[in-house]
GROMACS .gro file of C-alpha atoms in nm:
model
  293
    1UNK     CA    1   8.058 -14.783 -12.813
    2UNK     CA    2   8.021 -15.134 -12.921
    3UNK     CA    3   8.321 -15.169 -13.091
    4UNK     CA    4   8.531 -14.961 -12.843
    5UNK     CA    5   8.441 -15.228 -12.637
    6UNK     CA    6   8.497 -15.483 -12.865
    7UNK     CA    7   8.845 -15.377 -12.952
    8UNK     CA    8   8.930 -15.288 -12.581
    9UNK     CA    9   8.831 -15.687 -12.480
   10UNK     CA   10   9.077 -15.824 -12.750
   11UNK     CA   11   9.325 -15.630 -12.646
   12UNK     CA   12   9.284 -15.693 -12.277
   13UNK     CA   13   9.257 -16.097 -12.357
   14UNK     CA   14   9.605 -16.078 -12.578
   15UNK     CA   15   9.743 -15.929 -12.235
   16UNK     CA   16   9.644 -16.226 -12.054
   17UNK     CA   17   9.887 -16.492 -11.959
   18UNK     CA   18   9.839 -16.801 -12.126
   19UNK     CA   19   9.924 -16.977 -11.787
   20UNK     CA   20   9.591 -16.821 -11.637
   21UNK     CA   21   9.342 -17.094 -11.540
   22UNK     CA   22   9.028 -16.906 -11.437
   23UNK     CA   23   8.870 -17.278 -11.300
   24UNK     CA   24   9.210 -17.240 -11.015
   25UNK     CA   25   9.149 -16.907 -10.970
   26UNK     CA   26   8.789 -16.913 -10.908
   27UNK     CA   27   8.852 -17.254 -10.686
   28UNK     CA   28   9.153 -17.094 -10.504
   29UNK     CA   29   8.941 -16.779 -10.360
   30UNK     CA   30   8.572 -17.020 -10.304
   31UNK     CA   31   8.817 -17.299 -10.084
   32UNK     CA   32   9.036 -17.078  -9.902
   33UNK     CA   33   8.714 -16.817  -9.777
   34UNK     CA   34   8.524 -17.109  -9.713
   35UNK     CA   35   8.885 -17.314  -9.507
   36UNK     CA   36   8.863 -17.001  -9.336
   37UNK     CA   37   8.549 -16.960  -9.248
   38UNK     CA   38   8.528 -17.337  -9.109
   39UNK     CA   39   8.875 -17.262  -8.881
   40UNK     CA   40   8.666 -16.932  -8.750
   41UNK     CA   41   8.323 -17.102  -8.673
   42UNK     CA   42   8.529 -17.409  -8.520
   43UNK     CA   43   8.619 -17.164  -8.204
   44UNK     CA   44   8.233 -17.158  -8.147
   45UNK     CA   45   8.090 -17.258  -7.824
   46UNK     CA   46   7.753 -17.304  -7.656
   47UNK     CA   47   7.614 -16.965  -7.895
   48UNK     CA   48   7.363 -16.806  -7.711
   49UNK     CA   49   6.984 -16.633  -7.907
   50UNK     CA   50   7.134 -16.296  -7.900
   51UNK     CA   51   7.501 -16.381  -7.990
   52UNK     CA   52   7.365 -16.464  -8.380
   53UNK     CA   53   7.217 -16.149  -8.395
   54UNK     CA   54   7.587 -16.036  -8.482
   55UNK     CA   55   7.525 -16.247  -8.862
   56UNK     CA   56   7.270 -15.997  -8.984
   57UNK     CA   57   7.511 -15.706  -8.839
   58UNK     CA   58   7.817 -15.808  -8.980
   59UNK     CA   59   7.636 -15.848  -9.314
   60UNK     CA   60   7.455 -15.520  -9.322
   61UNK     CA   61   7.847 -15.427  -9.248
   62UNK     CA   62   8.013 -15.523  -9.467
   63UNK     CA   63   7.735 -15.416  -9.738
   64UNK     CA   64   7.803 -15.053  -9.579
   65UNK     CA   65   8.212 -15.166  -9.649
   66UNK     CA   66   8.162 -15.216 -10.012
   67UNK     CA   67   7.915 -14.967 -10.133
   68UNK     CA   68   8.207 -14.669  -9.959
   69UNK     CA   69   8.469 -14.900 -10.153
   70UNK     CA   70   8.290 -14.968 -10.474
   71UNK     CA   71   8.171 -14.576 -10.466
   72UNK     CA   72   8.448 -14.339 -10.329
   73UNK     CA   73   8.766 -14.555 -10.461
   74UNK     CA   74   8.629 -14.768 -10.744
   75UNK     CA   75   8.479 -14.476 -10.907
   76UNK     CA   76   8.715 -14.176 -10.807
   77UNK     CA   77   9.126 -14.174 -10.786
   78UNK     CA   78   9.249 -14.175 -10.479
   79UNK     CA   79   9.641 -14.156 -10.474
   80UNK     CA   80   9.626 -14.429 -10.203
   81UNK     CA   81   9.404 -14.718 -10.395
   82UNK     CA   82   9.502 -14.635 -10.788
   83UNK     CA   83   9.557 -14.972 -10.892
   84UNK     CA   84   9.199 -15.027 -10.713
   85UNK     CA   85   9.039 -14.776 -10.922
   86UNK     CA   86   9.262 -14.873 -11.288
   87UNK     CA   87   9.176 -15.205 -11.211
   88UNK     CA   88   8.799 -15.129 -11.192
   89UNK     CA   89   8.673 -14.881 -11.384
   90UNK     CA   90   8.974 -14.896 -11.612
   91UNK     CA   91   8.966 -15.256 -11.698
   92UNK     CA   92   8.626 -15.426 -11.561
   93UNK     CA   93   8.417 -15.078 -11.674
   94UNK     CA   94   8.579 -15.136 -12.034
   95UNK     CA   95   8.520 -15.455 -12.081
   96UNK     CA   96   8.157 -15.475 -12.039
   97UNK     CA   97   7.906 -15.189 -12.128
   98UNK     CA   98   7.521 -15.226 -12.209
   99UNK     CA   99   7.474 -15.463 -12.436
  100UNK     CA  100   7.717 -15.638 -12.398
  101UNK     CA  101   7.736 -15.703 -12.045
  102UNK     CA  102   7.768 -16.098 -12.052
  103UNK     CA  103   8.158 -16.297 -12.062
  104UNK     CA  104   8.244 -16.499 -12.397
  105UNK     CA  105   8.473 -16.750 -12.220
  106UNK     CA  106   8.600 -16.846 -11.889
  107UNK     CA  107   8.932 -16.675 -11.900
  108UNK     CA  108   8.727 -16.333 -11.846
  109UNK     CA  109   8.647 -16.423 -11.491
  110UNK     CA  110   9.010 -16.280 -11.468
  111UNK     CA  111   8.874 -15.932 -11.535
  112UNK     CA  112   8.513 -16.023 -11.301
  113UNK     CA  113   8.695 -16.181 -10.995
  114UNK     CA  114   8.929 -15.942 -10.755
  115UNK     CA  115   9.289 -16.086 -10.805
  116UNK     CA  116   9.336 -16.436 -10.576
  117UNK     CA  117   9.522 -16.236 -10.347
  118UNK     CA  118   9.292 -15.996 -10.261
  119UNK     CA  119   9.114 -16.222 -10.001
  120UNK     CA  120   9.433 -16.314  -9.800
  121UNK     CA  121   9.461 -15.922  -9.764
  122UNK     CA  122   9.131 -15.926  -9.662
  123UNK     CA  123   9.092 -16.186  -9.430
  124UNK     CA  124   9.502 -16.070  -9.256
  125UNK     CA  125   9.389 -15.705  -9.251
  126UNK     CA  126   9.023 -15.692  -9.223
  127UNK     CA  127   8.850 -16.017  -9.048
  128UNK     CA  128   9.144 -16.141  -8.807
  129UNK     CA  129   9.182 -15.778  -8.682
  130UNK     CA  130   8.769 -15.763  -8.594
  131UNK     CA  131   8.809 -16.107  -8.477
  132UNK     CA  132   9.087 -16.014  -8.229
  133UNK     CA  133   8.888 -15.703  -8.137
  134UNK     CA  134   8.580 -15.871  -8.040
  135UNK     CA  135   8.712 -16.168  -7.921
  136UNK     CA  136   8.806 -15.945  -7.582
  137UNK     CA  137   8.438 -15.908  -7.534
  138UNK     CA  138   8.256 -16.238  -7.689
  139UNK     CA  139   8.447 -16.510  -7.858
  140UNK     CA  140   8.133 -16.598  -8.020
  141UNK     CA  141   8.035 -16.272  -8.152
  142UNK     CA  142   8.431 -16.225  -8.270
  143UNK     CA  143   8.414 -16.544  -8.515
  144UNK     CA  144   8.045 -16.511  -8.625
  145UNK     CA  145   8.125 -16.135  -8.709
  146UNK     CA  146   8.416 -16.240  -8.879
  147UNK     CA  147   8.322 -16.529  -9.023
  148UNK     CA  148   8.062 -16.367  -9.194
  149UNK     CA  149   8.335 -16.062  -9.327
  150UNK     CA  150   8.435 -16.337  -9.539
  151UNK     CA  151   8.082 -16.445  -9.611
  152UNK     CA  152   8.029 -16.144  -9.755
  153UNK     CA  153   8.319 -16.153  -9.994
  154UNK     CA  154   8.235 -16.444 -10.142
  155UNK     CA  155   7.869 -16.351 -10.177
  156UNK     CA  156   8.013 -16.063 -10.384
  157UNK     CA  157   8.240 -16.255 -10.563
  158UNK     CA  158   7.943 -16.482 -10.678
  159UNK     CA  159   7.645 -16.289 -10.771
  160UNK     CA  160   7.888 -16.048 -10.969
  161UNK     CA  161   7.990 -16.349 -11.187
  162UNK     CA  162   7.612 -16.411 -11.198
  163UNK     CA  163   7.562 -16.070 -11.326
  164UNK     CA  164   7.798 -16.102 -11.601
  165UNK     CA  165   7.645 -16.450 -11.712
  166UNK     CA  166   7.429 -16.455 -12.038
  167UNK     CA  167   7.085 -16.353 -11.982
  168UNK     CA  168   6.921 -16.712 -12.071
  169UNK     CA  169   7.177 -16.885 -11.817
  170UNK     CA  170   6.970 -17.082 -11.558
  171UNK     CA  171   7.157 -16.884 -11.322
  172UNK     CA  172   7.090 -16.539 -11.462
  173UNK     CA  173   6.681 -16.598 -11.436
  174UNK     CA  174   6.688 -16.625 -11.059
  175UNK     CA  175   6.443 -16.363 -10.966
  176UNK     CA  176   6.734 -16.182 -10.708
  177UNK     CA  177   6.996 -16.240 -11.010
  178UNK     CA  178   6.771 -16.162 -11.214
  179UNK     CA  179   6.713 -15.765 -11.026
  180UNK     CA  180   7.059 -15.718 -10.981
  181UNK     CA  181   7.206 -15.783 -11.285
  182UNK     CA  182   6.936 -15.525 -11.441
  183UNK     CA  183   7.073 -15.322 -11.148
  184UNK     CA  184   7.441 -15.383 -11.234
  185UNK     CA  185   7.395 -15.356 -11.622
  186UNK     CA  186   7.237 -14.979 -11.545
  187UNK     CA  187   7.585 -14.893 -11.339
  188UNK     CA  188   7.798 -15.006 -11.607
  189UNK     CA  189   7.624 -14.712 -11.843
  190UNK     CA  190   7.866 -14.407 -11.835
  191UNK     CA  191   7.650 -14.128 -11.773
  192UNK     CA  192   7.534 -14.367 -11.361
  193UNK     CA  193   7.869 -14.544 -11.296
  194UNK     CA  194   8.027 -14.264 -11.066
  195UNK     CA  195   7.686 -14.237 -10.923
  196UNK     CA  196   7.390 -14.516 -10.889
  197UNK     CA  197   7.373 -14.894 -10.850
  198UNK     CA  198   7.675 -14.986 -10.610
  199UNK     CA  199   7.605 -15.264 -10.414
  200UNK     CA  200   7.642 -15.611 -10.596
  201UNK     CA  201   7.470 -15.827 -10.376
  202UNK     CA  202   7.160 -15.618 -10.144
  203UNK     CA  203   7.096 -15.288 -10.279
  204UNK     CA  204   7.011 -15.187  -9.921
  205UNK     CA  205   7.289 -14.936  -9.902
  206UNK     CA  206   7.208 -14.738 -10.233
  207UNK     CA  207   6.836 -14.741 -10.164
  208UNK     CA  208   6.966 -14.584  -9.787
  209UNK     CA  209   7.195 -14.322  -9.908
  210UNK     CA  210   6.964 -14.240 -10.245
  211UNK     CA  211   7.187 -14.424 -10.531
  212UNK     CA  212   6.947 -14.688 -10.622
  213UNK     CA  213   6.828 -14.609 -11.019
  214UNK     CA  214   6.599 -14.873 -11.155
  215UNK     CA  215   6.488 -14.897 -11.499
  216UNK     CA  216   6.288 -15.117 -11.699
  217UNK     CA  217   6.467 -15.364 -11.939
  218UNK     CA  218   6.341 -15.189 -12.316
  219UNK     CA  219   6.177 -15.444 -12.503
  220UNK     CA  220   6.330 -15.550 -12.870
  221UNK     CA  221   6.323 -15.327 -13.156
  222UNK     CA  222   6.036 -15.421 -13.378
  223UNK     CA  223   6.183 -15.516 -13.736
  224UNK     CA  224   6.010 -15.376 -13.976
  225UNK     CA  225   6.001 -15.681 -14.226
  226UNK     CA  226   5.708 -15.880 -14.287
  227UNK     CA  227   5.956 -16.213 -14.194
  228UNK     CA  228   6.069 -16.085 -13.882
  229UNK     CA  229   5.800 -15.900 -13.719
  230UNK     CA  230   5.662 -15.967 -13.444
  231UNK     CA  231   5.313 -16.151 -13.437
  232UNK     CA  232   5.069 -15.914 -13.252
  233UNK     CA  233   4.844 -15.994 -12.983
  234UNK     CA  234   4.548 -15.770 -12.992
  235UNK     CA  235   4.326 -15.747 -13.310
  236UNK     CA  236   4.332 -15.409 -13.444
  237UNK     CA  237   4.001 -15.348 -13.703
  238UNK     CA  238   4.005 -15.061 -13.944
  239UNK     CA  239   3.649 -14.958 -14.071
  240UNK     CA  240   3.604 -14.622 -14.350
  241UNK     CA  241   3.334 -14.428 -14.313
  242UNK     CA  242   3.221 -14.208 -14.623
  243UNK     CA  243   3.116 -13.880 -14.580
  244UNK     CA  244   2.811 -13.934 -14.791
  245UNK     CA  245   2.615 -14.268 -14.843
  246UNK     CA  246   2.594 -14.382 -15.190
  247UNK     CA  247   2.287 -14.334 -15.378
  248UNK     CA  248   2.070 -14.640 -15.399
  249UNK     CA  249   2.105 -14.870 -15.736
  250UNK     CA  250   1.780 -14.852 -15.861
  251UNK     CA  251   1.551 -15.193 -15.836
  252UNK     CA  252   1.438 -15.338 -16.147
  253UNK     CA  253   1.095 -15.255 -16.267
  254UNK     CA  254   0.823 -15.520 -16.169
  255UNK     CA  255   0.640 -15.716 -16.451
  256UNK     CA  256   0.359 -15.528 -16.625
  257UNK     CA  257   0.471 -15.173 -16.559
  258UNK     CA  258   0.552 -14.902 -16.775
  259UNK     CA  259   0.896 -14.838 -16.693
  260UNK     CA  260   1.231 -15.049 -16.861
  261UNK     CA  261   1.491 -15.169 -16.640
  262UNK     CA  262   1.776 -14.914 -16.765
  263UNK     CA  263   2.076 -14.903 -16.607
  264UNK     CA  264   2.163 -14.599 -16.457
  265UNK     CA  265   2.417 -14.452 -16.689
  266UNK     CA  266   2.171 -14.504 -16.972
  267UNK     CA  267   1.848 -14.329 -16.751
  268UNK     CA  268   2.117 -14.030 -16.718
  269UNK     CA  269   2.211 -14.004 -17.072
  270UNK     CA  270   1.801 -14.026 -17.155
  271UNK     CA  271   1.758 -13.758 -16.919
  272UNK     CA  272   1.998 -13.542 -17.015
  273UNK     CA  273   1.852 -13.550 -17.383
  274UNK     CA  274   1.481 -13.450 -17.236
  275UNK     CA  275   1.632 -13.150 -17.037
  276UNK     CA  276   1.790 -13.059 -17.399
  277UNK     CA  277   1.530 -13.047 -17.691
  278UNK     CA  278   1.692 -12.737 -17.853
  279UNK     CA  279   1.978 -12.989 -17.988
  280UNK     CA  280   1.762 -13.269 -18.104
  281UNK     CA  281   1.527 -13.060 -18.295
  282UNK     CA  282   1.799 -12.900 -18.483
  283UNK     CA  283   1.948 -13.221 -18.575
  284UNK     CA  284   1.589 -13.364 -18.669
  285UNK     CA  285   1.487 -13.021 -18.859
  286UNK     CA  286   1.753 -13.026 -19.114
  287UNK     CA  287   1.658 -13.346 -19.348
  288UNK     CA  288   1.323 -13.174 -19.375
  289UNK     CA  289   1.448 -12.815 -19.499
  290UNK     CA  290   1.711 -13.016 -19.778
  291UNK     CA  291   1.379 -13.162 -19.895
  292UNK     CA  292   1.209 -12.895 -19.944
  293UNK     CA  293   1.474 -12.649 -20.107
   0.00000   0.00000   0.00000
């Protein structure tokens, strides 16, 4: 898998133009959500306590939006949104697996980032219709609703560059960054992409609709050589019991007694000549019977 990958992101890299400047595209989609935004929140007037109740519901919105995007057209072909779906799980799913989740260079924001485009689409065909809409019932309402449409795409756009940042990036240790890139990193394994882990920012909607898979990070591999092992941090003690305690070494005899210090292997060799006298009587008896013959 790792070199599949490997081979897949030199390939896609040799495709790129060498005119692609990831700092203007990057720049280009951040100034022109946030000029937007500004031109939308300038029509507000006087908002009223209840009227910014419609932030949190255009949020929770447009988190509904993209987990049915991300899910049903990211993840399956629909004749109507292929380039959608090659562009996704062809390209971006290719490009980073687990393991290998985080960018080498700027220039592969180009397969993190939706195409520059995408949010003048979005903000002609999705926010400036809702504004439109609303605006016949609460002008206030319309531009914080909408307003906050494009809120949400750049929130995506940011914490899924966050996600694919190297895991010791100041960025990437943000507790929330932090979740959802573990989050993100599980999607991206083949076996949970068509079906856990789809929202990028909350994970509100997959914990809703049952989607939300959370795993542990596995800690490093152990190596098993004495230079790179890891120190441990509980003492382990290892004690052998026999199955029969030794016998005693026998204490040297005090002063004025009978007995002679041996050492045990010579008391056992003296011993095992009293328990024999057959043998040393032979051996004695035979000088005697040559004498007398």
């Amino acid at each position: 898998m790792r070199e599949t990958t490997q081979h897949f992101r030199q390939q896609y890299r040799a495709a790129v133009s060498p005119r692609y400047n990831p700092w203007l595209h990057g720049g280009f989609v951040l100034a022109y959500g946030l000029l937007c935004i500004g031109l939308l929140c300038s029509t507000l007037s006087q908002v009223q306590p209840l009227e910014w109740l419609a932030v949190p519901v255009a949020l929770l919105f447009f988190n509904l939006c993209i987990y049915v995007v991300h899910r049903w057209l990211g993840h399956h072909k629909q004749r109507f949104a292929r380039m959608f779906y090659a562009r996704h799980t062809g390209d971006h799913h290719s490009f980073f697996a687990p393991g290998l989740m985080a960018y080498e260079g700027y220039r592969d924001w180009r397969v993190i980032l939706f195409p520059a485009w995408l949010i003048v689409v979005h903000s002609l065909l999705f926010a400036l219709p809702l504004w439109a809409l609303l605006r016949l019932w609460n002008g206030n309402v319309a531009a914080l609703f909408a307003s906050c449409t494009l809120l949400g795409y750049l929130a995506y756009e940011v914490f899924h560059a966050c996600e694919h940042l190297p895991a010791n990036h100041p960025l990437a240790r943000l507790p929330w960054v932090r979740q959802m890139r573990r989050l993100h990193e599980l999607h991206h394994r083949r076996e949970l992409m068509q079906e856990r882990n789809f929202n990028i920012v909350l994970p509100l909607m997959d914990w809703l609709f049952g989607t939300l898979h959370w795993q542990p990070q596995e800690p490093p591999a152990v190596s098993s050589s004495p230079d790179e092992a890891t120190p441990m941090t509980r003492m382990q003690h290892q004690v052998d019991i026999p199955a029969a305690p030794p016998a005693p070494w026998p204490m040297p005899p005090a002063r004025g007694s009978g007995h002679s210090g041996t050492p045990p292997r010579s008391r056992s060799r003296a011993t095992k000549a009293r328990c024999s006298p057959g043998k040393a009587s032979r051996k004695t008896s035979m000088p005697a019977g040559a004498a007398a013959t």
